[in-house]
CSV table of N, CA and C in Angstrom, one decimal:
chain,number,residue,atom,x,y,z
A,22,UNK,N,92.2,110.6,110.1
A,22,UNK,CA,91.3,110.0,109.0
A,22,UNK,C,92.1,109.0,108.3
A,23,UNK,N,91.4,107.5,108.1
A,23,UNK,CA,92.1,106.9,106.8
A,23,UNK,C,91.2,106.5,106.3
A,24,UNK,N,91.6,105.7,104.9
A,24,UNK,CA,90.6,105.8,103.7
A,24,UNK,C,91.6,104.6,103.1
A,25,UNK,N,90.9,103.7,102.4
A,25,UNK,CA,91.4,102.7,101.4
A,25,UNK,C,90.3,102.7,100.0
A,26,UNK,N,90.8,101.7,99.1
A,26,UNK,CA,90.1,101.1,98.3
A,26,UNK,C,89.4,99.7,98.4
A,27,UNK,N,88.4,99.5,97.7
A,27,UNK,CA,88.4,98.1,97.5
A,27,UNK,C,87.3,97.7,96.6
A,28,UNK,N,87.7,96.6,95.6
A,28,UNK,CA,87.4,95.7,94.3
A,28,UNK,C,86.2,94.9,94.4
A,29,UNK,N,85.1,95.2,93.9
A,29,UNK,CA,84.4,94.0,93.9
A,29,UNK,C,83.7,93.4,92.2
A,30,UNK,N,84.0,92.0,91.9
A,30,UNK,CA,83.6,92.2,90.7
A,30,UNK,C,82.2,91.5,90.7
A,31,UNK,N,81.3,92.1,89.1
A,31,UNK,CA,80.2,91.5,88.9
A,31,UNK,C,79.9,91.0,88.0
A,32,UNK,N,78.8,90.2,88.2
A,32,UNK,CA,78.4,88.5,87.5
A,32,UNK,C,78.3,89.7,86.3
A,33,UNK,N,78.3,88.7,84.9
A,33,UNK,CA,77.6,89.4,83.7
A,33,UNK,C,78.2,90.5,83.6
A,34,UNK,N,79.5,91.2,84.0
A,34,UNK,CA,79.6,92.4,83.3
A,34,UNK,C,81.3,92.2,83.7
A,35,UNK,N,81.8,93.5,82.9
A,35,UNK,CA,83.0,93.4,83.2
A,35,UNK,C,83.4,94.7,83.8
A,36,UNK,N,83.1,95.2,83.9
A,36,UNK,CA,83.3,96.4,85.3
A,36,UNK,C,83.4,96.2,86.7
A,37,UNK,N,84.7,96.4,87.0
A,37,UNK,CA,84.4,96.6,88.3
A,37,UNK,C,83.6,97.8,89.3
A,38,UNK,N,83.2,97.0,90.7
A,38,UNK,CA,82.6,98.6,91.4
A,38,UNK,C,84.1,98.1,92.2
A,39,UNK,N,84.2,100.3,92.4
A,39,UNK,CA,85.4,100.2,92.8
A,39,UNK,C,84.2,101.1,94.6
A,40,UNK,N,84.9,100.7,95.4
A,40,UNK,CA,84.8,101.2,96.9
A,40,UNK,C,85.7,102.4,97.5
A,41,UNK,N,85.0,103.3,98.5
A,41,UNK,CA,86.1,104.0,99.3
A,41,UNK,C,85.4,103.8,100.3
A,42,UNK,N,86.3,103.7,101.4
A,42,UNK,CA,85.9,103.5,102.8
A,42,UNK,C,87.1,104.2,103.7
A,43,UNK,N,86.1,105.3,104.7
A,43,UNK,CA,86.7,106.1,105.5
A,43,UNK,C,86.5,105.7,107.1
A,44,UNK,N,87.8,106.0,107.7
A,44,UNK,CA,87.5,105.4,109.4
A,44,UNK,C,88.1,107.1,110.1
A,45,UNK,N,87.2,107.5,111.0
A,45,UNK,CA,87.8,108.1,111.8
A,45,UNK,C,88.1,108.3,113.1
A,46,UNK,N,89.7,108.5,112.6
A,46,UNK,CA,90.3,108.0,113.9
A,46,UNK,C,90.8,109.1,114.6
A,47,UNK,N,90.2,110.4,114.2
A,47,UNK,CA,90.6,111.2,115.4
A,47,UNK,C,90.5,111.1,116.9
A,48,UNK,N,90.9,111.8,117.4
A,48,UNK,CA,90.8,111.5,119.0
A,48,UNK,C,89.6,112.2,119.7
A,49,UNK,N,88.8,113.2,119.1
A,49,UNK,CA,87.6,114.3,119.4
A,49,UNK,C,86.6,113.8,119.0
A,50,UNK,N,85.7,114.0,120.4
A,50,UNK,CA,84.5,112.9,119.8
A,50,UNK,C,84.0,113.6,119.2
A,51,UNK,N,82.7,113.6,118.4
A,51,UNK,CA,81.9,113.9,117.5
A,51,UNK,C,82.2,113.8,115.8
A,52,UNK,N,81.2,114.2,115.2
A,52,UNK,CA,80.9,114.4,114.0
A,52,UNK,C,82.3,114.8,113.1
A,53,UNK,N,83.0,114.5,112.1
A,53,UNK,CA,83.6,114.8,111.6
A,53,UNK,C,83.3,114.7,109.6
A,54,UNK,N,83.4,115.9,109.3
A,54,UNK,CA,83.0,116.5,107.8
A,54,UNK,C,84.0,115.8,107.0
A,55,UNK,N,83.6,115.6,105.8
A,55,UNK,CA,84.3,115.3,104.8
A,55,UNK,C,83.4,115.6,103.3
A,56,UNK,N,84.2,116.3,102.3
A,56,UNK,CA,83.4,117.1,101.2
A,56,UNK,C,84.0,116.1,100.2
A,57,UNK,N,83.5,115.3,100.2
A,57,UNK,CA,84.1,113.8,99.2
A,57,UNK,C,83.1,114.4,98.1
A,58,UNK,N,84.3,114.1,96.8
A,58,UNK,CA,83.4,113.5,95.6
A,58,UNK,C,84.5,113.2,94.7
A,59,UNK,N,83.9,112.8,93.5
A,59,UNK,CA,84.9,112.1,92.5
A,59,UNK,C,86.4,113.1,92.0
A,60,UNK,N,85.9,114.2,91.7
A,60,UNK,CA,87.1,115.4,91.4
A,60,UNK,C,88.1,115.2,92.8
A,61,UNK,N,87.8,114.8,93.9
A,61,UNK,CA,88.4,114.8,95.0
A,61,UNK,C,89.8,113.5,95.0
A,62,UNK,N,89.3,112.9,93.8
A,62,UNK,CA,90.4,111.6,93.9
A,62,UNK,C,91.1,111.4,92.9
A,63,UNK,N,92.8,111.1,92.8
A,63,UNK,CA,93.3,110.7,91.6
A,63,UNK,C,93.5,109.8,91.7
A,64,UNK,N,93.4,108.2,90.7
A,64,UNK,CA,93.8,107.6,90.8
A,64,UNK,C,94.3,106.9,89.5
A,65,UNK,N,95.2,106.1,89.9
A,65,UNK,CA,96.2,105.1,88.4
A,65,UNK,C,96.1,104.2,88.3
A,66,UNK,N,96.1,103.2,87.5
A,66,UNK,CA,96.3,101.6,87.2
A,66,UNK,C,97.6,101.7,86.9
A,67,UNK,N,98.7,100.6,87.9
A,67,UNK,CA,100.3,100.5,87.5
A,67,UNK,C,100.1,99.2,87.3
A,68,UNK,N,101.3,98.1,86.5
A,68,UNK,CA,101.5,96.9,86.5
A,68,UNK,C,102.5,96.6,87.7
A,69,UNK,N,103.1,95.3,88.1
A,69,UNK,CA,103.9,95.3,89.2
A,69,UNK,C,105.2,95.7,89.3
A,70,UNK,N,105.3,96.5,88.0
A,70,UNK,CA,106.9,97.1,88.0
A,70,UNK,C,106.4,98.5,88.1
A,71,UNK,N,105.1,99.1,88.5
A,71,UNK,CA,104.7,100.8,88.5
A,71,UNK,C,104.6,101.4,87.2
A,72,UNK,N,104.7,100.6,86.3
A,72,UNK,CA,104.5,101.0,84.8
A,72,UNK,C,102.9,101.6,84.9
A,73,UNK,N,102.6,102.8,84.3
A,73,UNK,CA,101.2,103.1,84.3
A,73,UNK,C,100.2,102.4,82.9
A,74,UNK,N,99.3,102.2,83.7
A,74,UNK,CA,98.0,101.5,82.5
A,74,UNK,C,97.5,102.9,81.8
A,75,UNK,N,97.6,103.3,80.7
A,75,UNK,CA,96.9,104.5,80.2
A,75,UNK,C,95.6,104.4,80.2
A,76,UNK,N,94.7,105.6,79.9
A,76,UNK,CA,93.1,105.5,79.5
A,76,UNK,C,93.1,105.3,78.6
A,77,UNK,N,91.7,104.6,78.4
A,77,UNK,CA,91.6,104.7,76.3
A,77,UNK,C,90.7,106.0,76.0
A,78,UNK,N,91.0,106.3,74.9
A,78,UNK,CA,90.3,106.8,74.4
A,78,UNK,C,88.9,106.5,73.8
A,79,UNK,N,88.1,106.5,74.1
A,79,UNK,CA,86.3,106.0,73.0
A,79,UNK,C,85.1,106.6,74.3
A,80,UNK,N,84.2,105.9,73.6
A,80,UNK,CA,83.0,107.0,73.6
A,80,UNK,C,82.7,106.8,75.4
A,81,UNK,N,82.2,107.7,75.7
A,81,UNK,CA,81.7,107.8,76.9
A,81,UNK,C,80.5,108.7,77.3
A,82,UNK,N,79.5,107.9,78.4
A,82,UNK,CA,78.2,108.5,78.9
A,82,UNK,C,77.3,108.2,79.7
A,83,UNK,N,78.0,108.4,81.1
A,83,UNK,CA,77.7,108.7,82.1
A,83,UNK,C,76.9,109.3,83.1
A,84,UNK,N,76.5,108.9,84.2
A,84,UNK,CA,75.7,109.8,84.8
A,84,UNK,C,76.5,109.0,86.6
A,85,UNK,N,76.4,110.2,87.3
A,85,UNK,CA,76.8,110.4,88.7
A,85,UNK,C,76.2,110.7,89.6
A,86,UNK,N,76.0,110.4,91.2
A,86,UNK,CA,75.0,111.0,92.1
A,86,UNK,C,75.3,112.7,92.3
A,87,UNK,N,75.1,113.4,92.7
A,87,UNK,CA,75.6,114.3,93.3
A,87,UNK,C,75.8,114.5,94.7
A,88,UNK,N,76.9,114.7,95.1
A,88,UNK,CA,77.6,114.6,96.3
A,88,UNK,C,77.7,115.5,97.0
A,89,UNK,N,77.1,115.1,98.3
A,89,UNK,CA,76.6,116.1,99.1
A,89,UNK,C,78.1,115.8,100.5
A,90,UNK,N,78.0,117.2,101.7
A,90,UNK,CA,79.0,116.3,102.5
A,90,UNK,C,78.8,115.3,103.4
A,91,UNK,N,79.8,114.5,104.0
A,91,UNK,CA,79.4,113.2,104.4
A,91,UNK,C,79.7,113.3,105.4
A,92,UNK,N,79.1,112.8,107.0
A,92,UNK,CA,79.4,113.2,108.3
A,92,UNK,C,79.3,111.6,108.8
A,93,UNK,N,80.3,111.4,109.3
A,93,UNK,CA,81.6,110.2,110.0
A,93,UNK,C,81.3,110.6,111.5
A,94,UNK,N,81.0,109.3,111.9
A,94,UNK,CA,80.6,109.3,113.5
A,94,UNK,C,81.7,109.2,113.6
A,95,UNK,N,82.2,109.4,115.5
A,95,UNK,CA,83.4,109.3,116.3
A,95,UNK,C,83.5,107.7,116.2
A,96,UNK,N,85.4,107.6,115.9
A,96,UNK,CA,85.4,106.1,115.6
A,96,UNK,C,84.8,105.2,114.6
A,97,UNK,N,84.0,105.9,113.9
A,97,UNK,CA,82.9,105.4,112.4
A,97,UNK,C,83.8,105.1,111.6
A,98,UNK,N,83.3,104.0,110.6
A,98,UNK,CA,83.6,103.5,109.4
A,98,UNK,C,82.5,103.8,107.9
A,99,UNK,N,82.6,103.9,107.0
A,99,UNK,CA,81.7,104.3,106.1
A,99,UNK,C,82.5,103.4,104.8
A,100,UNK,N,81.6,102.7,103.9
A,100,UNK,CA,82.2,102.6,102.7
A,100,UNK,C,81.0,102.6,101.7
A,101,UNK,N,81.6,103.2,100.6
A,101,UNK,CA,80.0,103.4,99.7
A,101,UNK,C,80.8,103.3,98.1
A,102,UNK,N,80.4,103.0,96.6
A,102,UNK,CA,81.0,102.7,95.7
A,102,UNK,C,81.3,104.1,95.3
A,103,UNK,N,82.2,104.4,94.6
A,103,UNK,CA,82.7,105.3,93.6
A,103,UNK,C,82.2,105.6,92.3
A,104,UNK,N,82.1,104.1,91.7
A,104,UNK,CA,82.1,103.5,90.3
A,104,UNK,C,80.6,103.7,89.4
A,105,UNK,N,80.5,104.7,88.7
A,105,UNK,CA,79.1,104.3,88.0
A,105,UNK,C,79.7,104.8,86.5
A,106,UNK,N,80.0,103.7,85.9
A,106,UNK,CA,80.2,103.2,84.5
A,106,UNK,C,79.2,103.9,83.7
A,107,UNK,N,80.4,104.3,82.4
A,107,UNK,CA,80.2,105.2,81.6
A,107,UNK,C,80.4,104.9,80.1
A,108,UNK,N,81.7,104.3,80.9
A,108,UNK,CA,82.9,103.9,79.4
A,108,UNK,C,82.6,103.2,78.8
A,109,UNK,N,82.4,103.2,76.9
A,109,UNK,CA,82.1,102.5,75.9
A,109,UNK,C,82.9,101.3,76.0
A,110,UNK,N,82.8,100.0,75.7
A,110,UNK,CA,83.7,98.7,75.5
A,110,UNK,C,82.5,97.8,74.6
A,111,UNK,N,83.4,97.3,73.9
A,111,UNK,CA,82.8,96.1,72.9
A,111,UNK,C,83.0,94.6,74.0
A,112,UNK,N,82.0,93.6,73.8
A,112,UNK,CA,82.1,92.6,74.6
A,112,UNK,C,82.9,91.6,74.0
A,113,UNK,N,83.5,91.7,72.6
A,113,UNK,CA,84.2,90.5,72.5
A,113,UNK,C,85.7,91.0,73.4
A,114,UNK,N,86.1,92.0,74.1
A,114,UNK,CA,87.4,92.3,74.7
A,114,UNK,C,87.1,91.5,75.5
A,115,UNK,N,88.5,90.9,76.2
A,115,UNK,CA,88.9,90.0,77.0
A,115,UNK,C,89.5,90.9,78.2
A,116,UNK,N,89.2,92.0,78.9
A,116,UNK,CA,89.1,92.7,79.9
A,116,UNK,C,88.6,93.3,81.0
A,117,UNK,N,89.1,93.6,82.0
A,117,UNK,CA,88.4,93.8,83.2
A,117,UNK,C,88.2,95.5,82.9
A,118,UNK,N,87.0,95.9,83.6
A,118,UNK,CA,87.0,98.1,83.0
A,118,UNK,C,86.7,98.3,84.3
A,119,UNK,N,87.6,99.2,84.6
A,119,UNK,CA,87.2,100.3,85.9
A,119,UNK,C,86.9,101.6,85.2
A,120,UNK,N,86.3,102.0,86.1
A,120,UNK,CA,85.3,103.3,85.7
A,120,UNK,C,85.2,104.3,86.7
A,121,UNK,N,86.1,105.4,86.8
A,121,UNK,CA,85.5,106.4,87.9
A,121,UNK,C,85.7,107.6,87.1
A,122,UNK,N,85.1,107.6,86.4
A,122,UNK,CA,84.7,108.7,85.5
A,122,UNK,C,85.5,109.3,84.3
A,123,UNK,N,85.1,110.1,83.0
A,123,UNK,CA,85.8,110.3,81.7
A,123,UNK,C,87.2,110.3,82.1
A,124,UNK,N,87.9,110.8,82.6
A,124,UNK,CA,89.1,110.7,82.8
A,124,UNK,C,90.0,109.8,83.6
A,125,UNK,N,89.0,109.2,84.4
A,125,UNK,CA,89.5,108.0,85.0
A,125,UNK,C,89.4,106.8,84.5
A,126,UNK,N,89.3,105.8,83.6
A,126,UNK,CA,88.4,104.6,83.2
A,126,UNK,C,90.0,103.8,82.7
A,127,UNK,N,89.7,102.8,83.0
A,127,UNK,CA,90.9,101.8,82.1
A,127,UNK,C,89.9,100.4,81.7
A,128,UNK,N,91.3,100.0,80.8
A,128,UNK,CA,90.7,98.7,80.1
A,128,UNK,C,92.1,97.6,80.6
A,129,UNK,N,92.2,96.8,81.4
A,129,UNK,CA,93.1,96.3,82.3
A,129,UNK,C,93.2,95.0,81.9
A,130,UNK,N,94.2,94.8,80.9
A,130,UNK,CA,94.4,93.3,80.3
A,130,UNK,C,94.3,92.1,81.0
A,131,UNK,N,94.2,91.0,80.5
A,131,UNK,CA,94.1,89.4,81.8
A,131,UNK,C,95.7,89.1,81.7
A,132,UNK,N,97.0,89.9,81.2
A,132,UNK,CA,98.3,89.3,81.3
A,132,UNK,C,99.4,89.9,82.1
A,133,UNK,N,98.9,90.2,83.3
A,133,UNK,CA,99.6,90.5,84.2
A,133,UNK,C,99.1,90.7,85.2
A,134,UNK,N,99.6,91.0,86.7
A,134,UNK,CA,98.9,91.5,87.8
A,134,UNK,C,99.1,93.2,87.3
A,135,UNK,N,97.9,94.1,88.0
A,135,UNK,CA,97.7,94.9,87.8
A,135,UNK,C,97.4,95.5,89.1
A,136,UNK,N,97.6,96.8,89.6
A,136,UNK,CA,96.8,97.4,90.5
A,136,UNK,C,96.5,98.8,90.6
A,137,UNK,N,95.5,99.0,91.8
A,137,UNK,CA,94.7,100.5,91.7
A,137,UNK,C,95.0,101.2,92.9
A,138,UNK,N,95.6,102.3,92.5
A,138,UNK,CA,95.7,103.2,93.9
A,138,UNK,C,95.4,104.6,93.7
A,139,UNK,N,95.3,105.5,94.8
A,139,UNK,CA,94.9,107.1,94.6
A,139,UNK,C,95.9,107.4,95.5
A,140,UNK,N,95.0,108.4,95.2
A,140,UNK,CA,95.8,109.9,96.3
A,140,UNK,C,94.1,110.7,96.4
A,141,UNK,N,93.9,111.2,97.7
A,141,UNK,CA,92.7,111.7,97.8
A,141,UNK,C,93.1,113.1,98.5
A,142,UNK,N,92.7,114.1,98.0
A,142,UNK,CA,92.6,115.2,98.5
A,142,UNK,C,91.4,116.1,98.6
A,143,UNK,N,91.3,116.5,99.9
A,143,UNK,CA,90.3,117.4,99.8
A,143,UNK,C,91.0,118.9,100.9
A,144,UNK,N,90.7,119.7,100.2
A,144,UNK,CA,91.6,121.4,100.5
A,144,UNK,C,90.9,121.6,101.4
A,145,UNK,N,91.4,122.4,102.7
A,145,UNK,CA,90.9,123.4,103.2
A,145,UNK,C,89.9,124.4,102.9
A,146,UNK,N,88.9,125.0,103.5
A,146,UNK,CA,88.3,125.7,102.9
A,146,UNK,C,87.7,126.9,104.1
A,147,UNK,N,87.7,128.2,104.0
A,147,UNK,CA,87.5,129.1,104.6
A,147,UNK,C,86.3,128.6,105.8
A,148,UNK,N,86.1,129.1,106.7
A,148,UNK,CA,84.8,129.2,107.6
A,148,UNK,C,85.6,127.2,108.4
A,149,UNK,N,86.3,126.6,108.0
A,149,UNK,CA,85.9,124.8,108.5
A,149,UNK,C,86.7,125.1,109.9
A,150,UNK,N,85.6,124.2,110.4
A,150,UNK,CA,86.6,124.1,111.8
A,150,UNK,C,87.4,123.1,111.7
A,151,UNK,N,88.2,123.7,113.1
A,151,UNK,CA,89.7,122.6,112.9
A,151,UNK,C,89.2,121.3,113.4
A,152,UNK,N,88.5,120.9,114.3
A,152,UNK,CA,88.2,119.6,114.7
A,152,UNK,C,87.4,118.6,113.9
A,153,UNK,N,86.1,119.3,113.2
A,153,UNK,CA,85.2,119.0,112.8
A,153,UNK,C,85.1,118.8,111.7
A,154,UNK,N,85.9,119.5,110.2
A,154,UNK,CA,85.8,119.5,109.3
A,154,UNK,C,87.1,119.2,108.8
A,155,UNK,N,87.2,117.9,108.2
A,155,UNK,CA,88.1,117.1,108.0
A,155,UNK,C,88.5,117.6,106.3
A,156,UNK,N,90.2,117.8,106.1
A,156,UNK,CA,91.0,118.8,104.7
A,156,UNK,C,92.4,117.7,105.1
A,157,UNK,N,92.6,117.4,103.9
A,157,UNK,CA,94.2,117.1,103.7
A,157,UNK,C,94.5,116.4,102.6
A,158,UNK,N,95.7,115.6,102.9
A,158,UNK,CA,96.0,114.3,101.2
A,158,UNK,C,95.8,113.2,102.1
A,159,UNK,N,95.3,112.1,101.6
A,159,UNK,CA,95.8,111.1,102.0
A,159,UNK,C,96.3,110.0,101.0
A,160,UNK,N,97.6,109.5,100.8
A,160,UNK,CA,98.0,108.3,100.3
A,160,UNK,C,96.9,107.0,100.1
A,161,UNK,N,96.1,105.9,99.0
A,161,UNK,CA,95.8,105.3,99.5
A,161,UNK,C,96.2,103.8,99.1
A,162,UNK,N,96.2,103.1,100.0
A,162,UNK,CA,97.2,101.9,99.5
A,162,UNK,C,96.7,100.8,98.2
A,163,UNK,N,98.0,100.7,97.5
A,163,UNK,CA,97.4,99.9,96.2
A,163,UNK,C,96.6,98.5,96.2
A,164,UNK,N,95.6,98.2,95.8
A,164,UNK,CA,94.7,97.5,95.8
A,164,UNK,C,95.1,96.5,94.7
A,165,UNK,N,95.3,95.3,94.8
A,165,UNK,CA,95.7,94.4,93.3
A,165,UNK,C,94.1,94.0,92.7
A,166,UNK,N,94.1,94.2,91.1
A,166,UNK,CA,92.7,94.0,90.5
A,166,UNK,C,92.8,92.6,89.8
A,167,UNK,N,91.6,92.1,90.4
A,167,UNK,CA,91.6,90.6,89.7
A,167,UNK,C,91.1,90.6,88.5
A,168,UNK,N,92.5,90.1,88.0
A,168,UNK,CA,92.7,90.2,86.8
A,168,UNK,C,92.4,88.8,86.1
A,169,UNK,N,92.9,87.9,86.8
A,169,UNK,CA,92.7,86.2,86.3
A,169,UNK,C,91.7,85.4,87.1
């Protein structure tokens, strides 16, 4: 299995949608499981020295799909957004906002390059088969957010 990110920004707003897209590359044909959802992913905003972007702190209020599991054809690719914005921001700020939920959200200045990466994990879980039902970490590579 691999998995990335990816940025897309929108007219009139300052939020980005942020993407995850899964390919699977096992070697066994069929269907393979994956129990994705947002608790399933950590992710940071570092500047180009790895320095971390902190969250802010302010109001937040949200709403999320509920996440059912997702079944990956042999050799399939899948990408669908992450991102449904929550986070309070005043519009005279001069920043870009990612949003993947109360604990995840940044406010990402225009004075630097900036970027977004995770770590995704989804556990093992009793009854999954070994072919079929896709468990592990995966690393996912840092994505630069257009910042300027």
């Amino acid at each position: 299995m691999r998995a990335r990110l990816s940025l897309e920004s929108q007219k009139d707003s300052p939020f980005l949608k942020v993407y995850i897209e899964f390919q699977n590359t096992s070697g066994v044909a069929g269907m393979r499981k994956i129990r994705f959802n947002p608790q399933t992913i950590h992710a940071k905003v570092v500047n180009k020295n790895g320095d971390p972007l902190h969250t802010p702190i302010g109001a937040y209020d949200g709403t999320a799909p509920l996440w059912e599991p997702l079944l990956l054809p042999y050799e399939g690719t899948i990408k669908f957004n992450i991102s449904f914005p929550g986070m309070g921001y005043r519009q005279d700020q001069n920043v870009i906002l990612i949003d993947l939920g109360p604990e995840a959200c940044w406010a990402v200045p225009n004075d630097q390059d900036y970027f977004l990466s995770a770590v995704l994990t989804i556990p093992k879980q009793e009854g999954d088969h070994p072919h079929f039902d896709w468990s592990g970490t995966l690393d996912l590579p840092k994505v630069r957010i257009p910042t300027k």
